[in-house]
PDB file of C-alpha atoms in Angstrom:
ATOM      1  CA  UNK O  27      -0.036  -0.089   0.309  1.00  0.00           C
ATOM      2  CA  UNK O  28       1.353   3.220  -0.948  1.00  0.00           C
ATOM      3  CA  UNK O  29       2.299   5.607   2.162  1.00  0.00           C
ATOM      4  CA  UNK O  30      -0.167   8.651   2.505  1.00  0.00           C
ATOM      5  CA  UNK O  31       0.604  12.057   2.161  1.00  0.00           C
ATOM      6  CA  UNK O  32       1.454  12.587   6.048  1.00  0.00           C
ATOM      7  CA  UNK O  33       3.270   9.194   6.029  1.00  0.00           C
ATOM      8  CA  UNK O  34       6.404  10.306   3.948  1.00  0.00           C
ATOM      9  CA  UNK O  35       8.317  12.517   6.003  1.00  0.00           C
ATOM     10  CA  UNK O  36       7.956  11.335   9.336  1.00  0.00           C
ATOM     11  CA  UNK O  37       9.801   9.342  11.652  1.00  0.00           C
ATOM     12  CA  UNK O  38       8.823   7.782  15.151  1.00  0.00           C
ATOM     13  CA  UNK O  39       9.859   8.318  18.413  1.00  0.00           C
ATOM     14  CA  UNK O  40       8.744   5.738  20.620  1.00  0.00           C
ATOM     15  CA  UNK O  41       8.591   6.983  24.654  1.00  0.00           C
ATOM     16  CA  UNK O  42       7.786   4.175  26.687  1.00  0.00           C
ATOM     17  CA  UNK O  43       5.118   5.034  29.524  1.00  0.00           C
ATOM     18  CA  UNK O  44       5.753   3.569  33.154  1.00  0.00           C
ATOM     19  CA  UNK O  45       2.576   1.279  32.481  1.00  0.00           C
ATOM     20  CA  UNK O  46       4.321  -0.522  29.681  1.00  0.00           C
ATOM     21  CA  UNK O  47       2.223   1.434  27.012  1.00  0.00           C
ATOM     22  CA  UNK O  48       4.212   3.310  24.425  1.00  0.00           C
ATOM     23  CA  UNK O  49       3.550   6.840  23.075  1.00  0.00           C
ATOM     24  CA  UNK O  50       4.687   7.033  19.163  1.00  0.00           C
ATOM     25  CA  UNK O  51       5.537  10.299  18.175  1.00  0.00           C
ATOM     26  CA  UNK O  52       6.025  11.097  14.667  1.00  0.00           C
ATOM     27  CA  UNK O  53       8.400  13.902  14.135  1.00  0.00           C
ATOM     28  CA  UNK O  54       9.530  15.718  10.447  1.00  0.00           C
ATOM     29  CA  UNK O  55      13.045  15.018   9.026  1.00  0.00           C
ATOM     30  CA  UNK O  56      13.434  18.305   7.771  1.00  0.00           C
ATOM     31  CA  UNK O  57      11.772  21.581   9.069  1.00  0.00           C
ATOM     32  CA  UNK O  58      11.692  24.281  11.996  1.00  0.00           C
ATOM     33  CA  UNK O  59      12.543  23.357  15.655  1.00  0.00           C
ATOM     34  CA  UNK O  60       8.715  22.484  16.164  1.00  0.00           C
ATOM     35  CA  UNK O  61       9.250  19.159  14.144  1.00  0.00           C
ATOM     36  CA  UNK O  62      11.510  17.361  16.449  1.00  0.00           C
ATOM     37  CA  UNK O  63      11.375  15.889  19.783  1.00  0.00           C
ATOM     38  CA  UNK O  64      13.535  17.647  21.776  1.00  0.00           C
ATOM     39  CA  UNK O  65      15.309  15.985  24.993  1.00  0.00           C
ATOM     40  CA  UNK O  66      13.506  18.508  27.187  1.00  0.00           C
ATOM     41  CA  UNK O  67      10.216  17.063  25.808  1.00  0.00           C
ATOM     42  CA  UNK O  68      11.051  13.803  27.084  1.00  0.00           C
ATOM     43  CA  UNK O  69      12.344  14.820  30.243  1.00  0.00           C
ATOM     44  CA  UNK O  70       9.186  16.839  31.027  1.00  0.00           C
ATOM     45  CA  UNK O  71       7.108  13.977  29.718  1.00  0.00           C
ATOM     46  CA  UNK O  72       8.434  11.311  32.006  1.00  0.00           C
ATOM     47  CA  UNK O  73       8.395  13.494  34.923  1.00  0.00           C
ATOM     48  CA  UNK O  74       4.691  14.061  34.770  1.00  0.00           C
ATOM     49  CA  UNK O  75       4.343  10.566  35.593  1.00  0.00           C
ATOM     50  CA  UNK O  76       6.652  10.462  38.685  1.00  0.00           C
ATOM     51  CA  UNK O  77       5.168   9.455  41.806  1.00  0.00           C
ATOM     52  CA  UNK O  78       4.340  12.960  43.057  1.00  0.00           C
ATOM     53  CA  UNK O  79       2.011  13.198  40.338  1.00  0.00           C
ATOM     54  CA  UNK O  80       0.798   9.720  39.541  1.00  0.00           C
ATOM     55  CA  UNK O  81       1.080   6.430  41.289  1.00  0.00           C
ATOM     56  CA  UNK O  82      -1.886   4.222  40.896  1.00  0.00           C
ATOM     57  CA  UNK O  83      -0.512   1.871  43.550  1.00  0.00           C
ATOM     58  CA  UNK O  84      -1.559   4.542  46.443  1.00  0.00           C
ATOM     59  CA  UNK O  85      -4.434   6.269  44.126  1.00  0.00           C
ATOM     60  CA  UNK O  86      -2.218   9.634  43.489  1.00  0.00           C
ATOM     61  CA  UNK O  87      -3.353  11.106  40.184  1.00  0.00           C
ATOM     62  CA  UNK O  88      -2.816  14.613  40.134  1.00  0.00           C
ATOM     63  CA  UNK O  89      -3.792  14.930  36.193  1.00  0.00           C
ATOM     64  CA  UNK O  90      -7.226  13.370  36.415  1.00  0.00           C
ATOM     65  CA  UNK O  91      -9.879  15.931  35.209  1.00  0.00           C
ATOM     66  CA  UNK O  92      -7.077  18.846  35.430  1.00  0.00           C
ATOM     67  CA  UNK O  93      -7.458  21.376  32.361  1.00  0.00           C
ATOM     68  CA  UNK O  94      -3.740  21.648  30.862  1.00  0.00           C
ATOM     69  CA  UNK O  95      -2.440  23.985  28.277  1.00  0.00           C
ATOM     70  CA  UNK O  96       0.833  23.200  26.584  1.00  0.00           C
ATOM     71  CA  UNK O  97       2.516  26.146  24.741  1.00  0.00           C
ATOM     72  CA  UNK O  98       5.042  25.559  21.509  1.00  0.00           C
ATOM     73  CA  UNK O  99       3.921  22.100  21.639  1.00  0.00           C
ATOM     74  CA  UNK O 100       5.526  21.042  18.615  1.00  0.00           C
ATOM     75  CA  UNK O 101       5.025  17.294  18.394  1.00  0.00           C
ATOM     76  CA  UNK O 102       2.480  17.346  21.351  1.00  0.00           C
ATOM     77  CA  UNK O 103       4.631  14.484  23.176  1.00  0.00           C
ATOM     78  CA  UNK O 104       4.372  16.320  26.510  1.00  0.00           C
ATOM     79  CA  UNK O 105       0.658  16.997  26.269  1.00  0.00           C
ATOM     80  CA  UNK O 106      -0.358  13.582  24.872  1.00  0.00           C
ATOM     81  CA  UNK O 107       1.681  12.255  28.195  1.00  0.00           C
ATOM     82  CA  UNK O 108      -0.665  14.700  30.425  1.00  0.00           C
ATOM     83  CA  UNK O 109      -3.851  13.328  28.200  1.00  0.00           C
ATOM     84  CA  UNK O 110      -2.955   9.453  28.981  1.00  0.00           C
ATOM     85  CA  UNK O 111      -2.620  10.041  32.361  1.00  0.00           C
ATOM     86  CA  UNK O 112      -6.223  11.668  32.417  1.00  0.00           C
ATOM     87  CA  UNK O 113      -5.737  15.669  31.891  1.00  0.00           C
ATOM     88  CA  UNK O 114      -7.825  17.482  29.538  1.00  0.00           C
ATOM     89  CA  UNK O 115      -4.961  18.779  27.428  1.00  0.00           C
ATOM     90  CA  UNK O 116      -4.957  21.671  24.631  1.00  0.00           C
ATOM     91  CA  UNK O 117      -1.598  21.419  22.827  1.00  0.00           C
ATOM     92  CA  UNK O 118      -0.861  24.472  20.958  1.00  0.00           C
ATOM     93  CA  UNK O 119       1.573  25.867  18.387  1.00  0.00           C
ATOM     94  CA  UNK O 120       1.378  28.072  15.353  1.00  0.00           C
ATOM     95  CA  UNK O 121      -0.513  27.392  12.394  1.00  0.00           C
ATOM     96  CA  UNK O 122       1.882  25.331  10.417  1.00  0.00           C
ATOM     97  CA  UNK O 123       2.644  22.670  13.364  1.00  0.00           C
ATOM     98  CA  UNK O 124      -0.953  21.780  13.542  1.00  0.00           C
ATOM     99  CA  UNK O 125      -1.101  19.056  11.247  1.00  0.00           C
ATOM    100  CA  UNK O 126       2.009  17.467  12.712  1.00  0.00           C
ATOM    101  CA  UNK O 127      -0.389  17.900  16.179  1.00  0.00           C
ATOM    102  CA  UNK O 128      -3.364  16.150  14.459  1.00  0.00           C
ATOM    103  CA  UNK O 129      -1.572  13.249  13.235  1.00  0.00           C
ATOM    104  CA  UNK O 130       0.217  12.409  16.400  1.00  0.00           C
ATOM    105  CA  UNK O 131      -3.235  13.134  18.342  1.00  0.00           C
ATOM    106  CA  UNK O 132      -4.721  10.606  15.889  1.00  0.00           C
ATOM    107  CA  UNK O 133      -1.841   7.992  16.441  1.00  0.00           C
ATOM    108  CA  UNK O 134      -2.362   7.956  19.900  1.00  0.00           C
ATOM    109  CA  UNK O 135      -6.004   8.208  20.717  1.00  0.00           C
ATOM    110  CA  UNK O 136      -5.919   4.386  21.832  1.00  0.00           C
ATOM    111  CA  UNK O 137      -3.937   5.434  25.227  1.00  0.00           C
ATOM    112  CA  UNK O 138      -6.396   8.057  26.198  1.00  0.00           C
ATOM    113  CA  UNK O 139      -9.302   7.264  28.238  1.00  0.00           C
ATOM    114  CA  UNK O 140      -9.813   9.214  31.215  1.00  0.00           C
ATOM    115  CA  UNK O 141      -8.151  12.816  29.599  1.00  0.00           C
ATOM    116  CA  UNK O 142      -8.544  14.293  26.368  1.00  0.00           C
ATOM    117  CA  UNK O 143      -6.734  16.377  23.807  1.00  0.00           C
ATOM    118  CA  UNK O 144      -7.039  18.776  21.355  1.00  0.00           C
ATOM    119  CA  UNK O 145      -4.949  20.897  18.979  1.00  0.00           C
ATOM    120  CA  UNK O 146      -5.108  24.893  18.716  1.00  0.00           C
ATOM    121  CA  UNK O 147      -3.420  27.550  17.470  1.00  0.00           C
ATOM    122  CA  UNK O 148      -1.911  30.088  19.465  1.00  0.00           C
ATOM    123  CA  UNK O 149       0.541  32.521  18.903  1.00  0.00           C
ATOM    124  CA  UNK O 150       2.270  34.045  21.867  1.00  0.00           C
ATOM    125  CA  UNK O 151       1.363  37.526  23.243  1.00  0.00           C
ATOM    126  CA  UNK O 152      -1.938  37.129  21.470  1.00  0.00           C
ATOM    127  CA  UNK O 153      -5.601  36.878  22.599  1.00  0.00           C
ATOM    128  CA  UNK O 154      -5.980  33.995  24.855  1.00  0.00           C
ATOM    129  CA  UNK O 155      -9.931  33.998  25.621  1.00  0.00           C
ATOM    130  CA  UNK O 156     -10.258  30.805  23.540  1.00  0.00           C
ATOM    131  CA  UNK O 157      -8.158  29.117  26.533  1.00  0.00           C
ATOM    132  CA  UNK O 158     -10.441  30.909  29.819  1.00  0.00           C
ATOM    133  CA  UNK O 159     -11.193  30.187  32.563  1.00  0.00           C
ATOM    134  CA  UNK O 160      -7.007  29.596  33.447  1.00  0.00           C
ATOM    135  CA  UNK O 161      -5.862  26.166  33.598  1.00  0.00           C
ATOM    136  CA  UNK O 162      -4.621  24.311  36.392  1.00  0.00           C
ATOM    137  CA  UNK O 163      -1.406  23.178  34.234  1.00  0.00           C
ATOM    138  CA  UNK O 164       0.516  25.098  31.614  1.00  0.00           C
ATOM    139  CA  UNK O 165       3.266  22.966  30.307  1.00  0.00           C
ATOM    140  CA  UNK O 166       6.398  24.187  28.403  1.00  0.00           C
ATOM    141  CA  UNK O 167       9.403  22.232  27.050  1.00  0.00           C
ATOM    142  CA  UNK O 168      12.351  23.976  25.552  1.00  0.00           C
ATOM    143  CA  UNK O 169      10.501  27.211  24.720  1.00  0.00           C
ATOM    144  CA  UNK O 170      13.331  29.300  25.587  1.00  0.00           C
ATOM    145  CA  UNK O 171      15.378  30.155  22.869  1.00  0.00           C
ATOM    146  CA  UNK O 172      14.276  33.306  20.315  1.00  0.00           C
ATOM    147  CA  UNK O 173      15.024  36.379  22.023  1.00  0.00           C
ATOM    148  CA  UNK O 174      12.086  37.842  19.797  1.00  0.00           C
ATOM    149  CA  UNK O 175      10.024  35.741  21.249  1.00  0.00           C
ATOM    150  CA  UNK O 176      10.553  36.184  25.268  1.00  0.00           C
ATOM    151  CA  UNK O 177       8.275  39.281  25.718  1.00  0.00           C
ATOM    152  CA  UNK O 178       5.408  37.483  24.076  1.00  0.00           C
ATOM    153  CA  UNK O 179       5.984  34.193  25.539  1.00  0.00           C
ATOM    154  CA  UNK O 180       5.773  36.016  28.953  1.00  0.00           C
ATOM    155  CA  UNK O 181       3.162  37.914  28.389  1.00  0.00           C
ATOM    156  CA  UNK O 182       1.133  34.646  27.317  1.00  0.00           C
ATOM    157  CA  UNK O 183       2.143  33.044  30.600  1.00  0.00           C
ATOM    158  CA  UNK O 184       0.564  36.237  32.315  1.00  0.00           C
ATOM    159  CA  UNK O 185      -2.577  36.231  30.024  1.00  0.00           C
ATOM    160  CA  UNK O 186      -3.114  32.452  30.547  1.00  0.00           C
ATOM    161  CA  UNK O 187      -2.356  31.880  34.467  1.00  0.00           C
ATOM    162  CA  UNK O 188      -4.497  32.559  37.092  1.00  0.00           C
ATOM    163  CA  UNK O 189      -3.707  32.440  40.802  1.00  0.00           C
ATOM    164  CA  UNK O 190      -4.049  28.583  40.958  1.00  0.00           C
ATOM    165  CA  UNK O 191      -2.038  27.775  37.750  1.00  0.00           C
ATOM    166  CA  UNK O 192       1.104  25.928  38.016  1.00  0.00           C
ATOM    167  CA  UNK O 193       3.725  26.507  35.092  1.00  0.00           C
ATOM    168  CA  UNK O 194       5.890  23.425  34.523  1.00  0.00           C
ATOM    169  CA  UNK O 195       8.793  24.721  32.326  1.00  0.00           C
ATOM    170  CA  UNK O 196      11.598  22.440  31.340  1.00  0.00           C
ATOM    171  CA  UNK O 197      14.783  23.280  29.277  1.00  0.00           C
ATOM    172  CA  UNK O 198      17.901  22.747  28.208  1.00  0.00           C
ATOM    173  CA  UNK O 199      20.470  25.279  29.582  1.00  0.00           C
ATOM    174  CA  UNK O 200      22.722  25.927  26.324  1.00  0.00           C
ATOM    175  CA  UNK O 201      26.037  27.602  27.010  1.00  0.00           C
ATOM    176  CA  UNK O 202      26.989  28.496  23.389  1.00  0.00           C
ATOM    177  CA  UNK O 203      25.900  32.062  21.474  1.00  0.00           C
ATOM    178  CA  UNK O 204      23.200  34.192  22.304  1.00  0.00           C
ATOM    179  CA  UNK O 205      21.403  31.271  24.549  1.00  0.00           C
ATOM    180  CA  UNK O 206      22.446  32.476  27.973  1.00  0.00           C
ATOM    181  CA  UNK O 207      21.680  35.847  27.245  1.00  0.00           C
ATOM    182  CA  UNK O 208      18.026  34.819  25.921  1.00  0.00           C
ATOM    183  CA  UNK O 209      17.462  32.953  28.909  1.00  0.00           C
ATOM    184  CA  UNK O 210      18.643  35.406  31.360  1.00  0.00           C
ATOM    185  CA  UNK O 211      16.269  38.050  29.598  1.00  0.00           C
ATOM    186  CA  UNK O 212      13.799  35.591  29.929  1.00  0.00           C
ATOM    187  CA  UNK O 213      14.047  35.047  33.699  1.00  0.00           C
ATOM    188  CA  UNK O 214      14.155  38.565  34.262  1.00  0.00           C
ATOM    189  CA  UNK O 215      11.163  39.524  32.833  1.00  0.00           C
ATOM    190  CA  UNK O 216       9.406  36.423  34.360  1.00  0.00           C
ATOM    191  CA  UNK O 217      10.301  37.244  37.839  1.00  0.00           C
ATOM    192  CA  UNK O 218       8.528  40.614  37.707  1.00  0.00           C
ATOM    193  CA  UNK O 219       5.143  38.615  38.111  1.00  0.00           C
ATOM    194  CA  UNK O 220       6.283  34.765  38.965  1.00  0.00           C
ATOM    195  CA  UNK O 221       8.159  33.145  41.687  1.00  0.00           C
ATOM    196  CA  UNK O 222      10.276  29.883  40.260  1.00  0.00           C
ATOM    197  CA  UNK O 223      11.120  27.035  41.809  1.00  0.00           C
ATOM    198  CA  UNK O 224      13.684  24.796  40.420  1.00  0.00           C
ATOM    199  CA  UNK O 225      12.787  20.584  40.883  1.00  0.00           C
ATOM    200  CA  UNK O 226      15.697  18.806  42.259  1.00  0.00           C
ATOM    201  CA  UNK O 227      16.968  15.858  40.231  1.00  0.00           C
ATOM    202  CA  UNK O 228      15.982  12.982  42.584  1.00  0.00           C
ATOM    203  CA  UNK O 229      12.287  14.154  42.236  1.00  0.00           C
ATOM    204  CA  UNK O 230      12.501  13.561  38.194  1.00  0.00           C
ATOM    205  CA  UNK O 231      12.462  10.441  36.520  1.00  0.00           C
ATOM    206  CA  UNK O 232      15.541   8.676  37.500  1.00  0.00           C
ATOM    207  CA  UNK O 233      16.244   7.361  34.093  1.00  0.00           C
ATOM    208  CA  UNK O 234      14.900  10.539  31.840  1.00  0.00           C
ATOM    209  CA  UNK O 235      16.981  13.329  33.758  1.00  0.00           C
ATOM    210  CA  UNK O 236      20.252  15.151  32.880  1.00  0.00           C
ATOM    211  CA  UNK O 237      22.191  17.730  34.495  1.00  0.00           C
ATOM    212  CA  UNK O 238      21.917  20.351  31.873  1.00  0.00           C
ATOM    213  CA  UNK O 239      18.023  20.184  31.406  1.00  0.00           C
ATOM    214  CA  UNK O 240      15.923  21.913  34.353  1.00  0.00           C
ATOM    215  CA  UNK O 241      12.731  21.634  35.338  1.00  0.00           C
ATOM    216  CA  UNK O 242      11.123  24.542  37.474  1.00  0.00           C
ATOM    217  CA  UNK O 243       7.572  25.172  38.661  1.00  0.00           C
ATOM    218  CA  UNK O 244       6.368  28.403  38.222  1.00  0.00           C
ATOM    219  CA  UNK O 245       3.650  30.305  39.632  1.00  0.00           C
ATOM    220  CA  UNK O 246       2.014  33.983  39.587  1.00  0.00           C
ATOM    221  CA  UNK O 247       3.277  36.261  42.284  1.00  0.00           C
ATOM    222  CA  UNK O 248       0.232  36.963  45.076  1.00  0.00           C
TER     223      UNK O 248
END
């Protein structure tokens, strides 16, 4: 059988869940940064199923029925993981990544029973009325790298988050080029309205963590 149009330029990354199921995430061979499953996305996805959030043996499931918005979702792997754990997820990115998001939602639908996942366009800094009331969680993996996107990204975080919203941000610390400066600008701007708490490695997935990938919990200042 000939491959359909959405089969041609993809290859599949498999992320095994703790329950033995496997998320299969297509990414593009060619194209911009959004098409690839970055390491920070996998670290964040696996963090969502650590025992503090999700431990079926003791009846803990922080995600069940919670509203979640993923920013800069790219392939959607982080939001898909949250949906398989029972969250009500909206994965967001630019218009040109919607097809990839839809493909990955379709491919993993069988793993989603209690939760849900839909894809929507969200351009940072623009209107977020579609995403109100504020979600319980905002997830973002490796969104801090373009200098020109720092101001609109922080603006989106301000517009999206209510007093109860927890933003979980995971990013790879890059030491070359403009990256350290961009990171510094992001956190300086963020800390005007938000408090950040770094998550130690012993709270992360023991296998899927790395010294240069950091996870932060970010909440609005009261």
